[in-house]
Coordinates of N, CA and C in Angstrom, one line a residue:
X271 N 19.3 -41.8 42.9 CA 18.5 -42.5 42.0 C 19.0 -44.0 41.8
X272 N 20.0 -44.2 42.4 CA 20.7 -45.4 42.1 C 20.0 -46.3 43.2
X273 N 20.0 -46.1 43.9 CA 18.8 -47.2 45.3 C 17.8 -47.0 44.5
X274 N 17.0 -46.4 44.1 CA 15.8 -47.0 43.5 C 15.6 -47.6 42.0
X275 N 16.8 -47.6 41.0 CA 17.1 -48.5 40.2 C 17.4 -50.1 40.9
X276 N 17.9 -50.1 41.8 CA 18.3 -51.3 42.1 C 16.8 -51.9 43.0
X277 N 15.9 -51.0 43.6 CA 14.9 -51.8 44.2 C 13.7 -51.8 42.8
X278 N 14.1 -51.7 41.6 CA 13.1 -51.8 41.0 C 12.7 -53.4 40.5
X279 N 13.9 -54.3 40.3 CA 13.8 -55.7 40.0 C 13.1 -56.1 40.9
X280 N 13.8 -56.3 42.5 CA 12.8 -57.2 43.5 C 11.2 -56.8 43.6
X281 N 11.2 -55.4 43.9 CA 9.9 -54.8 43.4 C 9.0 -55.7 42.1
X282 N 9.5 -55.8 41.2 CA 8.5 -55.9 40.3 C 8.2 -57.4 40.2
X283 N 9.1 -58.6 40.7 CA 9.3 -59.6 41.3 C 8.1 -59.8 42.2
X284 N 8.0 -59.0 43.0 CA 7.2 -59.3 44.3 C 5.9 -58.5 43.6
X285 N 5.6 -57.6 42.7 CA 4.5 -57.4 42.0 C 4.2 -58.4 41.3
X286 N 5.0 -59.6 40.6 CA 4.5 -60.4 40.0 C 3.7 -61.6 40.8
X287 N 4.3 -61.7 41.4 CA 4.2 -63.0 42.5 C 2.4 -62.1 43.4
X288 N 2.3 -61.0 44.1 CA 1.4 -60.7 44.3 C 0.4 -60.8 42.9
X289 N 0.4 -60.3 41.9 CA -0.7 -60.4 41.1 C -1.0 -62.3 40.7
X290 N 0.3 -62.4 40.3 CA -0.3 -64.2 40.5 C -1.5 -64.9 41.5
X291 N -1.1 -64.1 42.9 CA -1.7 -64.5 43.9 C -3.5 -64.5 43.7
X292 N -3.2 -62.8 43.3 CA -4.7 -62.6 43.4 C -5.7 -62.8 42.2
X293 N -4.8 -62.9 40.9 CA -5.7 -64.3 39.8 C -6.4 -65.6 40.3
X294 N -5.4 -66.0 41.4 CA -5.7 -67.7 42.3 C -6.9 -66.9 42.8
X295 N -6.6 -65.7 43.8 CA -7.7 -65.9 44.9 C -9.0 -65.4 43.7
X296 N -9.2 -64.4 43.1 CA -10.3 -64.0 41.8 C -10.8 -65.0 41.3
X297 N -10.4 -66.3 41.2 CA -11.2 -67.4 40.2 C -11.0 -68.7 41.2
X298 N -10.6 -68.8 41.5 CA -11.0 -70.1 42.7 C -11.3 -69.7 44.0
X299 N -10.2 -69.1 44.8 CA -10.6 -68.9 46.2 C -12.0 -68.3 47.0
X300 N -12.0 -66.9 46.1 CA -13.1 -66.3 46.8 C -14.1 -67.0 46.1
X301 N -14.9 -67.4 44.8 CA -15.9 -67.5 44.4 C -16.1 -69.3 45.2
X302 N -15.2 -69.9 45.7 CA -15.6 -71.1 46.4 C -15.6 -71.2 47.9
X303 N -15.1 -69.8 48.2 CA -15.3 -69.7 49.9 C -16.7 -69.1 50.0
X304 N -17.1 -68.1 48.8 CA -18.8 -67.9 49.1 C -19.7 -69.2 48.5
X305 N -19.7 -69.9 47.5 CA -20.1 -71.1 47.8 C -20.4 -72.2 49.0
X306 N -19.2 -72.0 49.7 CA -19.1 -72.7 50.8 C -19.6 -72.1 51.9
X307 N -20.0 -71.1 51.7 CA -20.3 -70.2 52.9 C -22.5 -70.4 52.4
X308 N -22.2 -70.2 51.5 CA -24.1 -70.7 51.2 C -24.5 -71.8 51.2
X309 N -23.6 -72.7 51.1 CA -24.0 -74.2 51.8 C -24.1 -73.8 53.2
X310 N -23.1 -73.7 53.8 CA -23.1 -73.6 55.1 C -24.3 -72.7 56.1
X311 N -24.7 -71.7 55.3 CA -25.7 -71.1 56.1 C -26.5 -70.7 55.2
X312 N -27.4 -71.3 54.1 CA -28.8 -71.3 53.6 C -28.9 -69.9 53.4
X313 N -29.4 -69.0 55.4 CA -30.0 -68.0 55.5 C -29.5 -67.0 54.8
X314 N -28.1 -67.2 54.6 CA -27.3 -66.0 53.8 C -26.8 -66.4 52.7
X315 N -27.6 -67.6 51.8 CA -27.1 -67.7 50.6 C -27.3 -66.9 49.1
X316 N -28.6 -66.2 49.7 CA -28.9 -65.0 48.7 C -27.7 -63.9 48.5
X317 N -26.4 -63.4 49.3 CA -25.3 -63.1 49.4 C -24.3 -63.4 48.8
X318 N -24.7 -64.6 48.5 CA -22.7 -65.1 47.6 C -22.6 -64.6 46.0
X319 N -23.7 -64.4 45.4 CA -23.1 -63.6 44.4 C -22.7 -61.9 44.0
X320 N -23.3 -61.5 45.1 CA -23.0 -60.3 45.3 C -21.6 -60.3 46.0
X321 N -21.1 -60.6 46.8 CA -20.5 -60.7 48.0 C -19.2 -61.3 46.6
X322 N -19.6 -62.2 46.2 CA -18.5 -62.4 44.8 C -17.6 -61.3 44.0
X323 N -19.3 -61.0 43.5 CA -19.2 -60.0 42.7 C -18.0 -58.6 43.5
X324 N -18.8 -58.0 44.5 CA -17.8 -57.3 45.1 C -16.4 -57.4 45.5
X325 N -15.9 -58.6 46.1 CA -15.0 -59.3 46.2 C -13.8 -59.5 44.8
X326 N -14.3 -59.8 44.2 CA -13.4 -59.6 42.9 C -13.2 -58.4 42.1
X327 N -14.1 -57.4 42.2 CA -14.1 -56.2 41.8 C -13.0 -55.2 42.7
X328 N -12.7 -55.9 43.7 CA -11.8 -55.0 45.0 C -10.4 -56.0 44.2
X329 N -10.2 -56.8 43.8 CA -9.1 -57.6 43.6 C -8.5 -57.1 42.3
X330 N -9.8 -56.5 41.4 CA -9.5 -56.0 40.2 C -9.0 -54.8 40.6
X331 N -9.4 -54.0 40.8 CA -8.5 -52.6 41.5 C -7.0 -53.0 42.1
X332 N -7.0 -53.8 43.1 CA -5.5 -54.0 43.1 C -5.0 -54.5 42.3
X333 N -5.4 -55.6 41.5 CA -4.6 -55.5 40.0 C -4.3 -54.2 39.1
X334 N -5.9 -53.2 39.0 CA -5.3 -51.8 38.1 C -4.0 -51.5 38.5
X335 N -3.8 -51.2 40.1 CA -3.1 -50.3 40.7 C -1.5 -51.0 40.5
X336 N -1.4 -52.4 40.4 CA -0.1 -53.2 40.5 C -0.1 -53.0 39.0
X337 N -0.7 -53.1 37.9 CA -0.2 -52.9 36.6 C 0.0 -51.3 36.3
X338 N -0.2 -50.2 37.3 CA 0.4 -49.3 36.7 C 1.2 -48.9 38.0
X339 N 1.6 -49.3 38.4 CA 2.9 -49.3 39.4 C 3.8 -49.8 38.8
X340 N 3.5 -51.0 37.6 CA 4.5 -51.7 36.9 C 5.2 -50.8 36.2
X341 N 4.5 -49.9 35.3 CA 4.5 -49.0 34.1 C 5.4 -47.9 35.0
X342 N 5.2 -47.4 35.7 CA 5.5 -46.4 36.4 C 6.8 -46.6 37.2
X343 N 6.7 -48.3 37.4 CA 8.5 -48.5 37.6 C 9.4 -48.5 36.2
X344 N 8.7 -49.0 35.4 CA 9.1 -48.4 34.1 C 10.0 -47.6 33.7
X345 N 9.2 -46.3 33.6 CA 9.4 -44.9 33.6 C 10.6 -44.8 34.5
X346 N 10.1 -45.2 35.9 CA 11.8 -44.9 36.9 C 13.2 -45.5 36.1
X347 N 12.7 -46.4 35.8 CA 14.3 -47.3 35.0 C 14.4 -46.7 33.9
X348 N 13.8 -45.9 33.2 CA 14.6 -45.3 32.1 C 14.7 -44.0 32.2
X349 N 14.3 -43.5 33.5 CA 14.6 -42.1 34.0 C 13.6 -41.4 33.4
X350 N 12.6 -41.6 33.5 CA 11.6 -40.5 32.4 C 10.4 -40.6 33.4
X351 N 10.4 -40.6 34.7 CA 9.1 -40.5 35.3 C 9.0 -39.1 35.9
X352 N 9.8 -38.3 35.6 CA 9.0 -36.8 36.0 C 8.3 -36.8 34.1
X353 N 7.9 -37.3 33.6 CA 7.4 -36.8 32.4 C 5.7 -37.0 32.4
X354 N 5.0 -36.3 31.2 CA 3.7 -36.1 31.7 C 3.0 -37.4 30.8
X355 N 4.0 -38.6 30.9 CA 4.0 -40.2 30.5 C 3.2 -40.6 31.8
X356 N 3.9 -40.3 32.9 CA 3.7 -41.0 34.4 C 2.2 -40.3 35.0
X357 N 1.9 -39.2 34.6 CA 0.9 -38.7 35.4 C -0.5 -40.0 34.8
X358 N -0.5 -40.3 33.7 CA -2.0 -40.9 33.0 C -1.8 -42.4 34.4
X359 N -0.6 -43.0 34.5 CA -0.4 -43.8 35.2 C -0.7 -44.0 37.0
X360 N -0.8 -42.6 37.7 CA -0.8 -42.3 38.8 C -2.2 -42.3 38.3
X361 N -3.0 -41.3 37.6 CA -4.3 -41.7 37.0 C -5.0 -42.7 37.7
X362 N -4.1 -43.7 36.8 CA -5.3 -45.1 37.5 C -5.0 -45.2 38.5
X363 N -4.0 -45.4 39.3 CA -3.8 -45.6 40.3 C -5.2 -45.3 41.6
X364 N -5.1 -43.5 41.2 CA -6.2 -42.9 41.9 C -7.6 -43.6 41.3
X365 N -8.1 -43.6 40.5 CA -9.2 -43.8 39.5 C -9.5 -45.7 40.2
X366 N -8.7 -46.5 40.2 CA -9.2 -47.7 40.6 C -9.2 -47.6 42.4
X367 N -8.4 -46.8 43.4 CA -8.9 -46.4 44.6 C -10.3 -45.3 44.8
X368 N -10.4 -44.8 43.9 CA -11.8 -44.0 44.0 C -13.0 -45.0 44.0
X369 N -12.7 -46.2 42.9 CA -13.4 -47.0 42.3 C -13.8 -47.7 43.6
X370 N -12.7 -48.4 44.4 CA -12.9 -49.6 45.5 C -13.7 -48.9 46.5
X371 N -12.9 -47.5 46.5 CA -13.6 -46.8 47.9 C -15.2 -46.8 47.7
X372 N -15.7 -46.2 46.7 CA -17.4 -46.1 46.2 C -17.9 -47.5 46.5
X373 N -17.3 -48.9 46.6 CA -18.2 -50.1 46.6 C -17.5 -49.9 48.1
X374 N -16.7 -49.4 48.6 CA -16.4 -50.3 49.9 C -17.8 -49.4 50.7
X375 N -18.0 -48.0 50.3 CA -18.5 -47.2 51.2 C -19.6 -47.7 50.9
X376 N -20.2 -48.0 50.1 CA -21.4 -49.1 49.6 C -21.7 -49.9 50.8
X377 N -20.8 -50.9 50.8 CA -20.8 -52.1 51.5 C -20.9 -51.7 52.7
X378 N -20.4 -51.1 53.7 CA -20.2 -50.4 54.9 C -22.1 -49.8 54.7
X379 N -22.2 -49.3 54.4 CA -23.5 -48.6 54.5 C -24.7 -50.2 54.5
X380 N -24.8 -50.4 53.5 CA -25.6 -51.7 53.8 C -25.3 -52.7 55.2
X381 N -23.9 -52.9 55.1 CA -24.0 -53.5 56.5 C -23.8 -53.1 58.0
X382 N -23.5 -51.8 57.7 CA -24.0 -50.8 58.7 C -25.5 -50.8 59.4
X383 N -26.3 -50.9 58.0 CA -27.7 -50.2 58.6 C -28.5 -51.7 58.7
X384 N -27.8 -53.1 58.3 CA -28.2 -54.4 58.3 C -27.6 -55.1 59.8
X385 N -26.5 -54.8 60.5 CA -26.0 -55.3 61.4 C -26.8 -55.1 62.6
X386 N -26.3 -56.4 63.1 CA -26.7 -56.6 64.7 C -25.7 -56.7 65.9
X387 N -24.5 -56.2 65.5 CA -23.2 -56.4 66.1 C -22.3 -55.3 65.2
X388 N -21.7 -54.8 66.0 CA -21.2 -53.4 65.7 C -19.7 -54.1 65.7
X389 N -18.9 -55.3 65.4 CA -17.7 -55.6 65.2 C -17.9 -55.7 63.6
X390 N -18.6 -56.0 62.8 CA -17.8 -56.1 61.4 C -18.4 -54.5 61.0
X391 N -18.9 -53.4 61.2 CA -19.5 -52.0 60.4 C -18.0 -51.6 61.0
X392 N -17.8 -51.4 62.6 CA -16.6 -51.0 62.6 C -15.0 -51.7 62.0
X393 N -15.2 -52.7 61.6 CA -13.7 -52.9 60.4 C -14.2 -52.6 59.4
X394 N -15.4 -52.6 58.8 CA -15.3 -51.9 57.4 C -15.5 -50.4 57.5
X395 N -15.6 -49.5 58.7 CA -15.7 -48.1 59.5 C -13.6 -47.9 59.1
X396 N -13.1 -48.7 59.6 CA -11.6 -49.2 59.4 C -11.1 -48.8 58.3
X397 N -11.6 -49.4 57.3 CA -11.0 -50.3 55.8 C -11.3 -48.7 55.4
X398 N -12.6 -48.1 55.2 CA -13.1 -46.9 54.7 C -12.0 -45.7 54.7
X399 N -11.6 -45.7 56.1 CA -11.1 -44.8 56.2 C -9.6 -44.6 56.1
X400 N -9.1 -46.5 55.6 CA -7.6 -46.8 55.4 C -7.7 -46.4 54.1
X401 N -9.2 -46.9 53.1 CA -8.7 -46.5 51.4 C -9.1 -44.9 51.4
X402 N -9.8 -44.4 52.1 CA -9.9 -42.8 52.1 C -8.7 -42.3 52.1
X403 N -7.2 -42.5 53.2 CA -6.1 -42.0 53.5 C -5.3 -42.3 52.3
X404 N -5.5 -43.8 51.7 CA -4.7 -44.2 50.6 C -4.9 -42.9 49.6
X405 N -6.4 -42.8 49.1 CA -6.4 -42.1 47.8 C -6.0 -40.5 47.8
X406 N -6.3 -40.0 48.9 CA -6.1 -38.6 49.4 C -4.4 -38.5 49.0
X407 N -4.0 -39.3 49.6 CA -2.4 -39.7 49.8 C -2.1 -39.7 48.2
X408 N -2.8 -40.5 47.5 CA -2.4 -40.8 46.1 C -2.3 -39.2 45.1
X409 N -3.6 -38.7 45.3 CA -3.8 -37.2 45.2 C -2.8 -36.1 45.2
X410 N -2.3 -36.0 46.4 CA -1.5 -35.6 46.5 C 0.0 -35.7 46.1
X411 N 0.3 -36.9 45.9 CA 1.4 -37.3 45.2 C 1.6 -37.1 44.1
X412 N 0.3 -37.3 43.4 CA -0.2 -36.6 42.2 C 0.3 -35.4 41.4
X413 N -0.1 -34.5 42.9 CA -0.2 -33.3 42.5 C 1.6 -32.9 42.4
X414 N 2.5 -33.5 43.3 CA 3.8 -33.5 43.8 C 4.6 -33.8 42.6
X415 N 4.3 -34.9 41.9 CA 4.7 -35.7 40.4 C 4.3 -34.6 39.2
X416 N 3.1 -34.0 39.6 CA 2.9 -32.7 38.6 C 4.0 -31.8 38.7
X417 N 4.1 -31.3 39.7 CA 5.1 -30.1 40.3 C 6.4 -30.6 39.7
X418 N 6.9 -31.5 40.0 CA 8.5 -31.9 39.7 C 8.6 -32.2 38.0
X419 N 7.3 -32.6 37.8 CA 7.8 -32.6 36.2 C 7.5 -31.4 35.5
X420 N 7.0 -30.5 36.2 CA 6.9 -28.8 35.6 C 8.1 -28.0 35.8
X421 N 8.5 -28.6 36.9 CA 10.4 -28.1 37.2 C 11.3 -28.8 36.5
X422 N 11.0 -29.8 36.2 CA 12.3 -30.6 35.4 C 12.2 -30.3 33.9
X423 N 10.8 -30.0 33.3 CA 10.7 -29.6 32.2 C 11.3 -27.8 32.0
X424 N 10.6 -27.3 33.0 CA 11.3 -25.7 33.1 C 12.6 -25.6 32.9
X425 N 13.5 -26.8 33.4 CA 14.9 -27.0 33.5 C 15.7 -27.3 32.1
X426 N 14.6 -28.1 32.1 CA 15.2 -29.1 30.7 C 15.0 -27.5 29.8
X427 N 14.3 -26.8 29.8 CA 14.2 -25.4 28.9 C 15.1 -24.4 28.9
X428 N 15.8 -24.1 29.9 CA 16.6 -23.3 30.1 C 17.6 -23.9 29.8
X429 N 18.2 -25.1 29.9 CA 19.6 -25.5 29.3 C 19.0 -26.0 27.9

């Protein structure tokens, strides 16, 4: 337990510095690259607020997921994450990946059945099936974090 007390500073460090990031990209970057992108091609300017909209909604989820990763490193540094404190936490975790998957599969489907070039359906065919493995994965960990804190509680009962 002692390696993962000590990776929990740089950790949360590099959680800070990532969420920073994606504040910048949430309110300037993307909403001015689709602007820029409906200047640039008229024909698809009916797209940039949706395409916004979506886009920031996938940024929000990795923010849920980095604010309770925060919480959840938490828990590790005071030694209390087999407790049934950490599971509401993994919660979101799964809950904002369920969330991205439903618009990503969205997305994939409209531009699946809108495409005339089979390179961007198959990276979002990609992406589908990277956050599918993520949440499954998350699931299961889930279930793993359940188990160990039904044994550590069982333990903690017997002594």
């Amino acid at each position: 337990m002692l390696t993962a007390q000590r990776a929990v500073t740089p950790l949360r460090a590099f959680l800070v510095l990532l969420f920073a990031v994606l504040v910048l990209f949430q309110t300037m970057s993307l909403p001015g690259q689709f602007a820029h992108m409906a200047r640039e091609d008229p024909d698809m300017a009916y797209l940039r607020w949706p395409a916004t909209a979506v886009t920031v909604f996938w940024v929000l989820c990795v923010q849920v997921v980095i604010v309770c990763t925060w919480h959840l490193l938490t828990l590790v540094k005071r030694d209390r994450i087999f407790t049934e404190a950490s599971l509401r936490w993994v919660d979101g975790i799964v809950w904002a990946v369920a969330a991205a998957w439903v618009v990503l599969v969205g997305v994939f489907l409209y531009v699946g059945f809108n495409a005339d070039d089979p390179g961007l359906p198959l990276l979002l065919f990609l992406l589908v099936t990277g956050v599918t493995v993520l949440g499954l994965l998350m699931v299961v960990l889930r279930a793993l974090l359940r188990q160990a804190t039904t044994l550590r509680t069982d333990m903690e009962a017997v002594i």
